[in-house]
Amino acid sequence: MVEAGRKGTVILRDRHVEVADKAKLRPKEVCAVVGERLPFEFSVYREHLEMWQRFGVHPPKGSAKPYDTDARYCVYSEAFDYYLYTPAWGEKIVREVGTHEKYRAYFGKEPRMKKVVPLPKQAVSPTEESEPQPRSESA
């Protein structure tokens, strides 16, 4: 446009839109974040369920008072009839059960270790394949 002798001005306007439940996590996301920091498995239906119940983070599903949550760790989403968790809840979980000893003390059982995925077989170089194998001298 400049070569054609034309000039112009572009005006950019940023819009800031309010986002509901920003930085809140669903149970599966909490377990993924926590699982990255633990040397053992952390499940939504085993450990997470027991932990929010024992700490009273929110009332059971279908409660007459769904908003009765510990706001440091959990909020109720009326639009979706769902509980969402704060990053602070993930931190609390790691503090409470982050080691084998703490896990055993809290849950009264051994943690399930993460599965170790074996490394794929390494390719053999052509020179290694063509080397003769030593013969046995039993003949």
mmCIF file of N, CA and C in Angstrom:
data_model
loop_
_atom_site.group_PDB
_atom_site.id
_atom_site.type_symbol
_atom_site.label_atom_id
_atom_site.label_comp_id
_atom_site.label_asym_id
_atom_site.label_seq_id
_atom_site.Cartn_x
_atom_site.Cartn_y
_atom_site.Cartn_z
ATOM 1 N N MET A 1 0.830 -1.192 0.000
ATOM 2 C CA MET A 1 0.000 0.000 0.000
ATOM 3 C C MET A 1 0.875 1.256 0.000
ATOM 4 N N VAL A 2 2.021 1.175 0.701
ATOM 5 C CA VAL A 2 2.908 2.333 0.759
ATOM 6 C C VAL A 2 3.449 2.623 -0.627
ATOM 7 N N GLU A 3 3.779 1.595 -1.398
ATOM 8 C CA GLU A 3 4.286 1.791 -2.752
ATOM 9 C C GLU A 3 3.237 2.455 -3.638
ATOM 10 N N ALA A 4 1.995 2.203 -3.375
ATOM 11 C CA ALA A 4 0.922 2.802 -4.164
ATOM 12 C C ALA A 4 0.601 4.220 -3.701
ATOM 13 N N GLY A 5 1.322 4.691 -2.660
ATOM 14 C CA GLY A 5 1.098 6.039 -2.172
ATOM 15 C C GLY A 5 -0.054 6.146 -1.200
ATOM 16 N N ARG A 6 -0.484 5.028 -0.704
ATOM 17 C CA ARG A 6 -1.609 5.040 0.227
ATOM 18 C C ARG A 6 -1.102 4.756 1.627
ATOM 19 N N LYS A 7 -1.625 5.435 2.578
ATOM 20 C CA LYS A 7 -1.281 5.215 3.981
ATOM 21 C C LYS A 7 -2.572 4.942 4.734
ATOM 22 N N GLY A 8 -2.445 4.201 5.775
ATOM 23 C CA GLY A 8 -3.631 3.892 6.563
ATOM 24 C C GLY A 8 -3.263 3.724 8.027
ATOM 25 N N THR A 9 -4.265 3.703 8.842
ATOM 26 C CA THR A 9 -4.070 3.514 10.270
ATOM 27 C C THR A 9 -4.958 2.365 10.714
ATOM 28 N N VAL A 10 -4.354 1.511 11.506
ATOM 29 C CA VAL A 10 -5.113 0.389 12.044
ATOM 30 C C VAL A 10 -5.244 0.597 13.544
ATOM 31 N N ILE A 11 -6.431 0.520 14.029
ATOM 32 C CA ILE A 11 -6.672 0.670 15.464
ATOM 33 C C ILE A 11 -7.071 -0.690 16.013
ATOM 34 N N LEU A 12 -6.322 -1.138 17.006
ATOM 35 C CA LEU A 12 -6.634 -2.405 17.664
ATOM 36 C C LEU A 12 -7.245 -2.117 19.021
ATOM 37 N N ARG A 13 -8.268 -2.831 19.323
ATOM 38 C CA ARG A 13 -8.916 -2.646 20.616
ATOM 39 C C ARG A 13 -9.014 -4.008 21.287
ATOM 40 N N ASP A 14 -8.400 -4.130 22.447
ATOM 41 C CA ASP A 14 -8.496 -5.372 23.208
ATOM 42 C C ASP A 14 -9.784 -5.365 24.000
ATOM 43 N N ARG A 15 -10.475 -6.468 23.915
ATOM 44 C CA ARG A 15 -11.687 -6.617 24.724
ATOM 45 C C ARG A 15 -11.373 -7.528 25.883
ATOM 46 N N HIS A 16 -11.724 -7.124 27.049
ATOM 47 C CA HIS A 16 -11.559 -7.953 28.234
ATOM 48 C C HIS A 16 -12.932 -8.488 28.613
ATOM 49 N N VAL A 17 -13.059 -9.792 28.487
ATOM 50 C CA VAL A 17 -14.330 -10.440 28.750
ATOM 51 C C VAL A 17 -14.201 -11.229 30.045
ATOM 52 N N GLU A 18 -15.177 -11.106 30.892
ATOM 53 C CA GLU A 18 -15.172 -11.840 32.151
ATOM 54 C C GLU A 18 -15.355 -13.332 31.865
ATOM 55 N N VAL A 19 -14.545 -14.128 32.521
ATOM 56 C CA VAL A 19 -14.605 -15.568 32.330
ATOM 57 C C VAL A 19 -15.042 -16.214 33.640
ATOM 58 N N ALA A 20 -16.091 -16.982 33.588
ATOM 59 C CA ALA A 20 -16.562 -17.674 34.781
ATOM 60 C C ALA A 20 -15.652 -18.853 35.078
ATOM 61 N N ASP A 21 -15.405 -19.089 36.332
ATOM 62 C CA ASP A 21 -14.631 -20.252 36.794
ATOM 63 C C ASP A 21 -13.211 -20.287 36.237
ATOM 64 N N LYS A 22 -12.617 -19.122 36.054
ATOM 65 C CA LYS A 22 -11.249 -19.053 35.563
ATOM 66 C C LYS A 22 -10.303 -19.679 36.594
ATOM 67 N N ALA A 23 -9.354 -20.470 36.106
ATOM 68 C CA ALA A 23 -8.345 -21.141 36.942
ATOM 69 C C ALA A 23 -8.957 -22.158 37.891
ATOM 70 N N LYS A 24 -10.103 -22.681 37.554
ATOM 71 C CA LYS A 24 -10.721 -23.740 38.361
ATOM 72 C C LYS A 24 -10.534 -25.067 37.627
ATOM 73 N N LEU A 25 -10.465 -26.141 38.387
ATOM 74 C CA LEU A 25 -10.170 -27.457 37.811
ATOM 75 C C LEU A 25 -11.294 -28.448 38.083
ATOM 76 N N ARG A 26 -11.554 -29.287 37.115
ATOM 77 C CA ARG A 26 -12.477 -30.398 37.320
ATOM 78 C C ARG A 26 -11.717 -31.513 38.040
ATOM 79 N N PRO A 27 -12.403 -32.473 38.635
ATOM 80 C CA PRO A 27 -11.711 -33.533 39.381
ATOM 81 C C PRO A 27 -10.635 -34.249 38.575
ATOM 82 N N LYS A 28 -10.913 -34.552 37.327
ATOM 83 C CA LYS A 28 -9.937 -35.247 36.488
ATOM 84 C C LYS A 28 -8.685 -34.396 36.289
ATOM 85 N N GLU A 29 -8.873 -33.092 36.135
ATOM 86 C CA GLU A 29 -7.735 -32.189 35.969
ATOM 87 C C GLU A 29 -6.919 -32.078 37.254
ATOM 88 N N VAL A 30 -7.610 -32.072 38.405
ATOM 89 C CA VAL A 30 -6.905 -32.059 39.692
ATOM 90 C C VAL A 30 -6.005 -33.284 39.781
ATOM 91 N N CYS A 31 -6.543 -34.440 39.441
ATOM 92 C CA CYS A 31 -5.769 -35.688 39.517
ATOM 93 C C CYS A 31 -4.596 -35.682 38.547
ATOM 94 N N ALA A 32 -4.766 -35.080 37.388
ATOM 95 C CA ALA A 32 -3.664 -35.001 36.424
ATOM 96 C C ALA A 32 -2.545 -34.117 36.971
ATOM 97 N N VAL A 33 -2.911 -32.969 37.541
ATOM 98 C CA VAL A 33 -1.916 -32.051 38.108
ATOM 99 C C VAL A 33 -1.206 -32.705 39.289
ATOM 100 N N VAL A 34 -1.976 -33.331 40.164
ATOM 101 C CA VAL A 34 -1.398 -33.995 41.337
ATOM 102 C C VAL A 34 -0.547 -35.182 40.893
ATOM 103 N N GLY A 35 -1.042 -35.953 39.942
ATOM 104 C CA GLY A 35 -0.333 -37.142 39.463
ATOM 105 C C GLY A 35 1.037 -36.828 38.888
ATOM 106 N N GLU A 36 1.197 -35.641 38.299
ATOM 107 C CA GLU A 36 2.503 -35.245 37.763
ATOM 108 C C GLU A 36 3.536 -35.051 38.876
ATOM 109 N N ARG A 37 3.063 -34.770 40.077
ATOM 110 C CA ARG A 37 3.970 -34.466 41.184
ATOM 111 C C ARG A 37 4.165 -35.640 42.139
ATOM 112 N N LEU A 38 3.410 -36.711 41.968
ATOM 113 C CA LEU A 38 3.527 -37.864 42.860
ATOM 114 C C LEU A 38 4.204 -39.029 42.149
ATOM 115 N N PRO A 39 4.924 -39.864 42.893
ATOM 116 C CA PRO A 39 5.568 -41.025 42.272
ATOM 117 C C PRO A 39 4.625 -42.220 42.134
ATOM 118 N N PHE A 40 3.372 -42.035 42.508
ATOM 119 C CA PHE A 40 2.391 -43.123 42.435
ATOM 120 C C PHE A 40 1.098 -42.598 41.842
ATOM 121 N N GLU A 41 0.170 -43.506 41.557
ATOM 122 C CA GLU A 41 -1.095 -43.130 40.928
ATOM 123 C C GLU A 41 -2.003 -42.396 41.902
ATOM 124 N N PHE A 42 -2.799 -41.469 41.371
ATOM 125 C CA PHE A 42 -3.788 -40.730 42.158
ATOM 126 C C PHE A 42 -5.052 -40.672 41.323
ATOM 127 N N SER A 43 -6.098 -41.353 41.791
ATOM 128 C CA SER A 43 -7.305 -41.565 41.005
ATOM 129 C C SER A 43 -8.463 -40.667 41.461
ATOM 130 N N VAL A 44 -9.316 -40.306 40.518
ATOM 131 C CA VAL A 44 -10.505 -39.512 40.811
ATOM 132 C C VAL A 44 -11.447 -40.276 41.738
ATOM 133 N N TYR A 45 -11.672 -41.550 41.434
ATOM 134 C CA TYR A 45 -12.684 -42.312 42.166
ATOM 135 C C TYR A 45 -12.151 -43.033 43.386
ATOM 136 N N ARG A 46 -10.862 -43.077 43.566
ATOM 137 C CA ARG A 46 -10.321 -43.705 44.768
ATOM 138 C C ARG A 46 -9.872 -42.625 45.745
ATOM 139 N N GLU A 47 -8.730 -42.044 45.473
ATOM 140 C CA GLU A 47 -8.132 -41.117 46.413
ATOM 141 C C GLU A 47 -8.829 -39.754 46.466
ATOM 142 N N HIS A 48 -9.103 -39.163 45.302
ATOM 143 C CA HIS A 48 -9.687 -37.819 45.311
ATOM 144 C C HIS A 48 -11.044 -37.795 45.994
ATOM 145 N N LEU A 49 -11.879 -38.745 45.699
ATOM 146 C CA LEU A 49 -13.200 -38.822 46.307
ATOM 147 C C LEU A 49 -13.093 -38.893 47.827
ATOM 148 N N GLU A 50 -12.236 -39.770 48.308
ATOM 149 C CA GLU A 50 -12.086 -39.918 49.757
ATOM 150 C C GLU A 50 -11.540 -38.643 50.393
ATOM 151 N N MET A 51 -10.620 -37.984 49.706
ATOM 152 C CA MET A 51 -10.013 -36.789 50.290
ATOM 153 C C MET A 51 -10.996 -35.627 50.414
ATOM 154 N N TRP A 52 -11.790 -35.344 49.366
ATOM 155 C CA TRP A 52 -12.704 -34.216 49.502
ATOM 156 C C TRP A 52 -13.785 -34.524 50.532
ATOM 157 N N GLN A 53 -14.160 -35.791 50.667
ATOM 158 C CA GLN A 53 -15.156 -36.148 51.676
ATOM 159 C C GLN A 53 -14.595 -35.984 53.085
ATOM 160 N N ARG A 54 -13.386 -36.502 53.324
ATOM 161 C CA ARG A 54 -12.785 -36.422 54.658
ATOM 162 C C ARG A 54 -12.451 -34.997 55.072
ATOM 163 N N PHE A 55 -12.062 -34.158 54.123
ATOM 164 C CA PHE A 55 -11.752 -32.771 54.451
ATOM 165 C C PHE A 55 -12.981 -31.864 54.414
ATOM 166 N N GLY A 56 -14.119 -32.387 53.989
ATOM 167 C CA GLY A 56 -15.346 -31.594 53.938
ATOM 168 C C GLY A 56 -15.244 -30.413 52.988
ATOM 169 N N VAL A 57 -14.605 -30.642 51.848
ATOM 170 C CA VAL A 57 -14.383 -29.573 50.881
ATOM 171 C C VAL A 57 -15.698 -29.106 50.266
ATOM 172 N N HIS A 58 -16.618 -30.011 50.041
ATOM 173 C CA HIS A 58 -17.950 -29.638 49.572
ATOM 174 C C HIS A 58 -18.946 -30.697 50.016
ATOM 175 N N PRO A 59 -20.234 -30.344 50.033
ATOM 176 C CA PRO A 59 -21.242 -31.329 50.435
ATOM 177 C C PRO A 59 -21.441 -32.385 49.352
ATOM 178 N N PRO A 60 -22.087 -33.490 49.698
ATOM 179 C CA PRO A 60 -22.346 -34.526 48.694
ATOM 180 C C PRO A 60 -23.251 -34.006 47.577
ATOM 181 N N LYS A 61 -23.162 -34.637 46.416
ATOM 182 C CA LYS A 61 -24.003 -34.263 45.272
ATOM 183 C C LYS A 61 -25.478 -34.383 45.678
ATOM 184 N N GLY A 62 -26.269 -33.409 45.270
ATOM 185 C CA GLY A 62 -27.696 -33.415 45.576
ATOM 186 C C GLY A 62 -28.024 -32.787 46.922
ATOM 187 N N SER A 63 -27.052 -32.186 47.569
ATOM 188 C CA SER A 63 -27.255 -31.554 48.869
ATOM 189 C C SER A 63 -28.205 -30.370 48.736
ATOM 190 N N ALA A 64 -28.952 -30.082 49.813
ATOM 191 C CA ALA A 64 -29.846 -28.923 49.833
ATOM 192 C C ALA A 64 -29.046 -27.622 49.859
ATOM 193 N N LYS A 65 -27.773 -27.699 50.292
ATOM 194 C CA LYS A 65 -26.905 -26.521 50.354
ATOM 195 C C LYS A 65 -25.641 -26.757 49.522
ATOM 196 N N PRO A 66 -25.758 -26.737 48.196
ATOM 197 C CA PRO A 66 -24.589 -27.035 47.367
ATOM 198 C C PRO A 66 -23.485 -25.987 47.468
ATOM 199 N N TYR A 67 -23.835 -24.766 47.927
ATOM 200 C CA TYR A 67 -22.832 -23.698 48.020
ATOM 201 C C TYR A 67 -22.000 -23.790 49.296
ATOM 202 N N ASP A 68 -22.302 -24.737 50.142
ATOM 203 C CA ASP A 68 -21.611 -24.879 51.422
ATOM 204 C C ASP A 68 -20.256 -25.565 51.207
ATOM 205 N N THR A 69 -19.346 -24.859 50.538
ATOM 206 C CA THR A 69 -18.034 -25.403 50.205
ATOM 207 C C THR A 69 -16.947 -24.675 50.992
ATOM 208 N N ASP A 70 -15.778 -25.265 51.037
ATOM 209 C CA ASP A 70 -14.602 -24.579 51.573
ATOM 210 C C ASP A 70 -14.025 -23.808 50.390
ATOM 211 N N ALA A 71 -14.287 -22.504 50.336
ATOM 212 C CA ALA A 71 -13.955 -21.678 49.170
ATOM 213 C C ALA A 71 -12.460 -21.627 48.869
ATOM 214 N N ARG A 72 -11.615 -21.988 49.826
ATOM 215 C CA ARG A 72 -10.180 -22.033 49.530
ATOM 216 C C ARG A 72 -9.869 -23.122 48.518
ATOM 217 N N TYR A 73 -10.701 -24.172 48.513
ATOM 218 C CA TYR A 73 -10.408 -25.353 47.705
ATOM 219 C C TYR A 73 -11.454 -25.694 46.651
ATOM 220 N N CYS A 74 -12.664 -25.189 46.795
ATOM 221 C CA CYS A 74 -13.739 -25.644 45.915
ATOM 222 C C CYS A 74 -14.819 -24.578 45.774
ATOM 223 N N VAL A 75 -15.430 -24.522 44.593
ATOM 224 C CA VAL A 75 -16.587 -23.654 44.359
ATOM 225 C C VAL A 75 -17.653 -24.476 43.634
ATOM 226 N N TYR A 76 -18.891 -24.064 43.822
ATOM 227 C CA TYR A 76 -20.010 -24.740 43.156
ATOM 228 C C TYR A 76 -20.404 -23.942 41.928
ATOM 229 N N SER A 77 -20.538 -24.604 40.788
ATOM 230 C CA SER A 77 -20.990 -23.971 39.552
ATOM 231 C C SER A 77 -22.476 -24.278 39.376
ATOM 232 N N GLU A 78 -23.290 -23.274 39.609
ATOM 233 C CA GLU A 78 -24.735 -23.455 39.503
ATOM 234 C C GLU A 78 -25.148 -23.770 38.072
ATOM 235 N N ALA A 79 -24.496 -23.143 37.111
ATOM 236 C CA ALA A 79 -24.855 -23.339 35.707
ATOM 237 C C ALA A 79 -24.716 -24.796 35.284
ATOM 238 N N PHE A 80 -23.729 -25.478 35.838
ATOM 239 C CA PHE A 80 -23.471 -26.859 35.436
ATOM 240 C C PHE A 80 -23.768 -27.870 36.539
ATOM 241 N N ASP A 81 -24.220 -27.404 37.703
ATOM 242 C CA ASP A 81 -24.490 -28.267 38.853
ATOM 243 C C ASP A 81 -23.275 -29.165 39.109
ATOM 244 N N TYR A 82 -22.128 -28.513 39.310
ATOM 245 C CA TYR A 82 -20.858 -29.228 39.360
ATOM 246 C C TYR A 82 -19.916 -28.518 40.318
ATOM 247 N N TYR A 83 -19.040 -29.256 40.954
ATOM 248 C CA TYR A 83 -18.040 -28.673 41.835
ATOM 249 C C TYR A 83 -16.713 -28.561 41.097
ATOM 250 N N LEU A 84 -16.081 -27.401 41.236
ATOM 251 C CA LEU A 84 -14.785 -27.145 40.628
ATOM 252 C C LEU A 84 -13.783 -26.845 41.742
ATOM 253 N N TYR A 85 -12.531 -27.168 41.499
ATOM 254 C CA TYR A 85 -11.510 -27.071 42.535
ATOM 255 C C TYR A 85 -10.472 -26.019 42.178
ATOM 256 N N THR A 86 -9.871 -25.440 43.208
ATOM 257 C CA THR A 86 -8.840 -24.423 43.024
ATOM 258 C C THR A 86 -7.466 -25.092 42.965
ATOM 259 N N PRO A 87 -6.473 -24.397 42.424
ATOM 260 C CA PRO A 87 -5.107 -24.933 42.449
ATOM 261 C C PRO A 87 -4.619 -25.197 43.880
ATOM 262 N N ALA A 88 -5.138 -24.442 44.850
ATOM 263 C CA ALA A 88 -4.757 -24.652 46.255
ATOM 264 C C ALA A 88 -5.165 -26.049 46.734
ATOM 265 N N TRP A 89 -6.238 -26.605 46.181
ATOM 266 C CA TRP A 89 -6.663 -27.959 46.551
ATOM 267 C C TRP A 89 -5.613 -28.979 46.097
ATOM 268 N N GLY A 90 -5.102 -28.808 44.910
ATOM 269 C CA GLY A 90 -4.044 -29.694 44.426
ATOM 270 C C GLY A 90 -2.807 -29.613 45.308
ATOM 271 N N GLU A 91 -2.458 -28.406 45.732
ATOM 272 C CA GLU A 91 -1.309 -28.226 46.620
ATOM 273 C C GLU A 91 -1.541 -28.919 47.955
ATOM 274 N N LYS A 92 -2.748 -28.812 48.478
ATOM 275 C CA LYS A 92 -3.074 -29.460 49.762
ATOM 276 C C LYS A 92 -2.956 -30.972 49.632
ATOM 277 N N ILE A 93 -3.440 -31.520 48.541
ATOM 278 C CA ILE A 93 -3.359 -32.962 48.328
ATOM 279 C C ILE A 93 -1.900 -33.409 48.340
ATOM 280 N N VAL A 94 -1.053 -32.691 47.620
ATOM 281 C CA VAL A 94 0.367 -33.055 47.560
ATOM 282 C C VAL A 94 0.999 -32.967 48.951
ATOM 283 N N ARG A 95 0.646 -31.928 49.720
ATOM 284 C CA ARG A 95 1.172 -31.807 51.087
ATOM 285 C C ARG A 95 0.721 -32.956 51.972
ATOM 286 N N GLU A 96 -0.531 -33.368 51.832
ATOM 287 C CA GLU A 96 -1.108 -34.392 52.716
ATOM 288 C C GLU A 96 -0.667 -35.810 52.382
ATOM 289 N N VAL A 97 -0.542 -36.152 51.099
ATOM 290 C CA VAL A 97 -0.239 -37.539 50.718
ATOM 291 C C VAL A 97 0.899 -37.632 49.713
ATOM 292 N N GLY A 98 1.791 -36.668 49.698
ATOM 293 C CA GLY A 98 2.822 -36.575 48.675
ATOM 294 C C GLY A 98 3.968 -37.556 48.773
ATOM 295 N N THR A 99 4.074 -38.301 49.862
ATOM 296 C CA THR A 99 5.134 -39.304 49.993
ATOM 297 C C THR A 99 4.502 -40.659 50.293
ATOM 298 N N HIS A 100 5.298 -41.726 50.148
ATOM 299 C CA HIS A 100 4.777 -43.069 50.437
ATOM 300 C C HIS A 100 4.289 -43.154 51.886
ATOM 301 N N GLU A 101 5.061 -42.592 52.803
ATOM 302 C CA GLU A 101 4.712 -42.663 54.222
ATOM 303 C C GLU A 101 3.417 -41.909 54.516
ATOM 304 N N LYS A 102 3.280 -40.709 53.961
ATOM 305 C CA LYS A 102 2.065 -39.923 54.181
ATOM 306 C C LYS A 102 0.852 -40.608 53.551
ATOM 307 N N TYR A 103 1.049 -41.182 52.363
ATOM 308 C CA TYR A 103 -0.041 -41.891 51.686
ATOM 309 C C TYR A 103 -0.524 -43.058 52.542
ATOM 310 N N ARG A 104 0.428 -43.878 53.033
ATOM 311 C CA ARG A 104 0.077 -45.025 53.883
ATOM 312 C C ARG A 104 -0.660 -44.571 55.141
ATOM 313 N N ALA A 105 -0.170 -43.503 55.773
ATOM 314 C CA ALA A 105 -0.794 -43.012 56.997
ATOM 315 C C ALA A 105 -2.207 -42.493 56.732
ATOM 316 N N TYR A 106 -2.416 -41.829 55.617
ATOM 317 C CA TYR A 106 -3.714 -41.238 55.309
ATOM 318 C C TYR A 106 -4.732 -42.292 54.875
ATOM 319 N N PHE A 107 -4.347 -43.144 53.924
ATOM 320 C CA PHE A 107 -5.295 -44.100 53.341
ATOM 321 C C PHE A 107 -5.238 -45.482 53.985
ATOM 322 N N GLY A 108 -4.171 -45.781 54.723
ATOM 323 C CA GLY A 108 -4.056 -47.089 55.367
ATOM 324 C C GLY A 108 -3.778 -48.218 54.397
ATOM 325 N N LYS A 109 -3.161 -47.907 53.273
ATOM 326 C CA LYS A 109 -2.822 -48.933 52.287
ATOM 327 C C LYS A 109 -1.602 -48.473 51.504
ATOM 328 N N GLU A 110 -1.036 -49.382 50.756
ATOM 329 C CA GLU A 110 0.134 -49.066 49.929
ATOM 330 C C GLU A 110 -0.308 -48.323 48.668
ATOM 331 N N PRO A 111 0.449 -47.327 48.245
ATOM 332 C CA PRO A 111 0.106 -46.647 46.989
ATOM 333 C C PRO A 111 0.369 -47.546 45.785
ATOM 334 N N ARG A 112 -0.408 -47.346 44.734
ATOM 335 C CA ARG A 112 -0.204 -48.072 43.482
ATOM 336 C C ARG A 112 0.845 -47.322 42.684
ATOM 337 N N MET A 113 1.934 -47.967 42.429
ATOM 338 C CA MET A 113 3.019 -47.310 41.704
ATOM 339 C C MET A 113 2.612 -47.100 40.244
ATOM 340 N N LYS A 114 3.156 -46.060 39.645
ATOM 341 C CA LYS A 114 2.890 -45.788 38.238
ATOM 342 C C LYS A 114 3.503 -46.894 37.402
ATOM 343 N N LYS A 115 2.833 -47.225 36.314
ATOM 344 C CA LYS A 115 3.337 -48.267 35.426
ATOM 345 C C LYS A 115 4.569 -47.757 34.698
ATOM 346 N N VAL A 116 5.558 -48.607 34.628
ATOM 347 C CA VAL A 116 6.772 -48.272 33.902
ATOM 348 C C VAL A 116 6.627 -48.815 32.494
ATOM 349 N N VAL A 117 6.757 -47.938 31.524
ATOM 350 C CA VAL A 117 6.638 -48.334 30.124
ATOM 351 C C VAL A 117 8.023 -48.728 29.637
ATOM 352 N N PRO A 118 8.180 -49.955 29.142
ATOM 353 C CA PRO A 118 9.498 -50.369 28.670
ATOM 354 C C PRO A 118 9.912 -49.566 27.441
ATOM 355 N N LEU A 119 11.192 -49.322 27.336
ATOM 356 C CA LEU A 119 11.706 -48.615 26.176
ATOM 357 C C LEU A 119 11.612 -49.512 24.946
ATOM 358 N N PRO A 120 11.383 -48.934 23.787
ATOM 359 C CA PRO A 120 11.319 -49.763 22.580
ATOM 360 C C PRO A 120 12.695 -50.369 22.298
ATOM 361 N N LYS A 121 12.679 -51.533 21.625
ATOM 362 C CA LYS A 121 13.941 -52.175 21.265
ATOM 363 C C LYS A 121 14.731 -51.243 20.371
ATOM 364 N N GLN A 122 16.018 -51.171 20.635
ATOM 365 C CA GLN A 122 16.861 -50.315 19.812
ATOM 366 C C GLN A 122 17.227 -51.069 18.544
ATOM 367 N N ALA A 123 17.313 -50.330 17.481
ATOM 368 C CA ALA A 123 17.677 -50.927 16.197
ATOM 369 C C ALA A 123 19.122 -51.405 16.257
ATOM 370 N N VAL A 124 19.371 -52.546 15.662
ATOM 371 C CA VAL A 124 20.712 -53.110 15.619
ATOM 372 C C VAL A 124 21.381 -52.621 14.347
ATOM 373 N N SER A 125 22.602 -52.146 14.479
ATOM 374 C CA SER A 125 23.303 -51.652 13.292
ATOM 375 C C SER A 125 23.674 -52.831 12.394
ATOM 376 N N PRO A 126 23.790 -52.621 11.088
ATOM 377 C CA PRO A 126 24.117 -53.706 10.153
ATOM 378 C C PRO A 126 25.448 -54.377 10.469
ATOM 379 N N THR A 127 26.396 -53.650 11.035
ATOM 380 C CA THR A 127 27.692 -54.265 11.361
ATOM 381 C C THR A 127 27.563 -55.259 12.492
ATOM 382 N N GLU A 128 26.659 -54.986 13.449
ATOM 383 C CA GLU A 128 26.456 -55.917 14.560
ATOM 384 C C GLU A 128 25.763 -57.188 14.092
ATOM 385 N N GLU A 129 24.862 -57.054 13.115
ATOM 386 C CA GLU A 129 24.131 -58.219 12.614
ATOM 387 C C GLU A 129 25.053 -59.160 11.853
ATOM 388 N N SER A 130 26.056 -58.644 11.126
ATOM 389 C CA SER A 130 26.871 -59.478 10.266
ATOM 390 C C SER A 130 28.043 -60.135 10.987
ATOM 391 N N GLU A 131 28.277 -59.776 12.256
ATOM 392 C CA GLU A 131 29.378 -60.395 12.983
ATOM 393 C C GLU A 131 29.055 -61.871 13.215
ATOM 394 N N PRO A 132 30.006 -62.758 12.965
ATOM 395 C CA PRO A 132 29.739 -64.190 13.155
ATOM 396 C C PRO A 132 29.629 -64.523 14.640
ATOM 397 N N GLN A 133 28.769 -65.459 14.911
ATOM 398 C CA GLN A 133 28.579 -65.930 16.277
ATOM 399 C C GLN A 133 29.614 -66.977 16.590
ATOM 400 N N PRO A 134 30.168 -67.020 17.807
ATOM 401 C CA PRO A 134 31.157 -68.051 18.155
ATOM 402 C C PRO A 134 30.514 -69.443 18.108
ATOM 403 N N ARG A 135 31.264 -70.415 17.592
ATOM 404 C CA ARG A 135 30.755 -71.770 17.492
ATOM 405 C C ARG A 135 31.079 -72.525 18.774
ATOM 406 N N SER A 136 30.219 -73.453 19.088
ATOM 407 C CA SER A 136 30.519 -74.296 20.247
ATOM 408 C C SER A 136 31.444 -75.418 19.796
ATOM 409 N N GLU A 137 32.316 -75.858 20.639
ATOM 410 C CA GLU A 137 33.301 -76.874 20.273
ATOM 411 C C GLU A 137 32.868 -78.259 20.721
ATOM 412 N N SER A 138 31.600 -78.513 20.767
ATOM 413 C CA SER A 138 31.123 -79.827 21.194
ATOM 414 C C SER A 138 31.138 -80.844 20.070
ATOM 415 N N ALA A 139 31.381 -80.413 18.829
ATOM 416 C CA ALA A 139 31.342 -81.339 17.704
ATOM 417 C C ALA A 139 32.615 -82.085 17.510
#
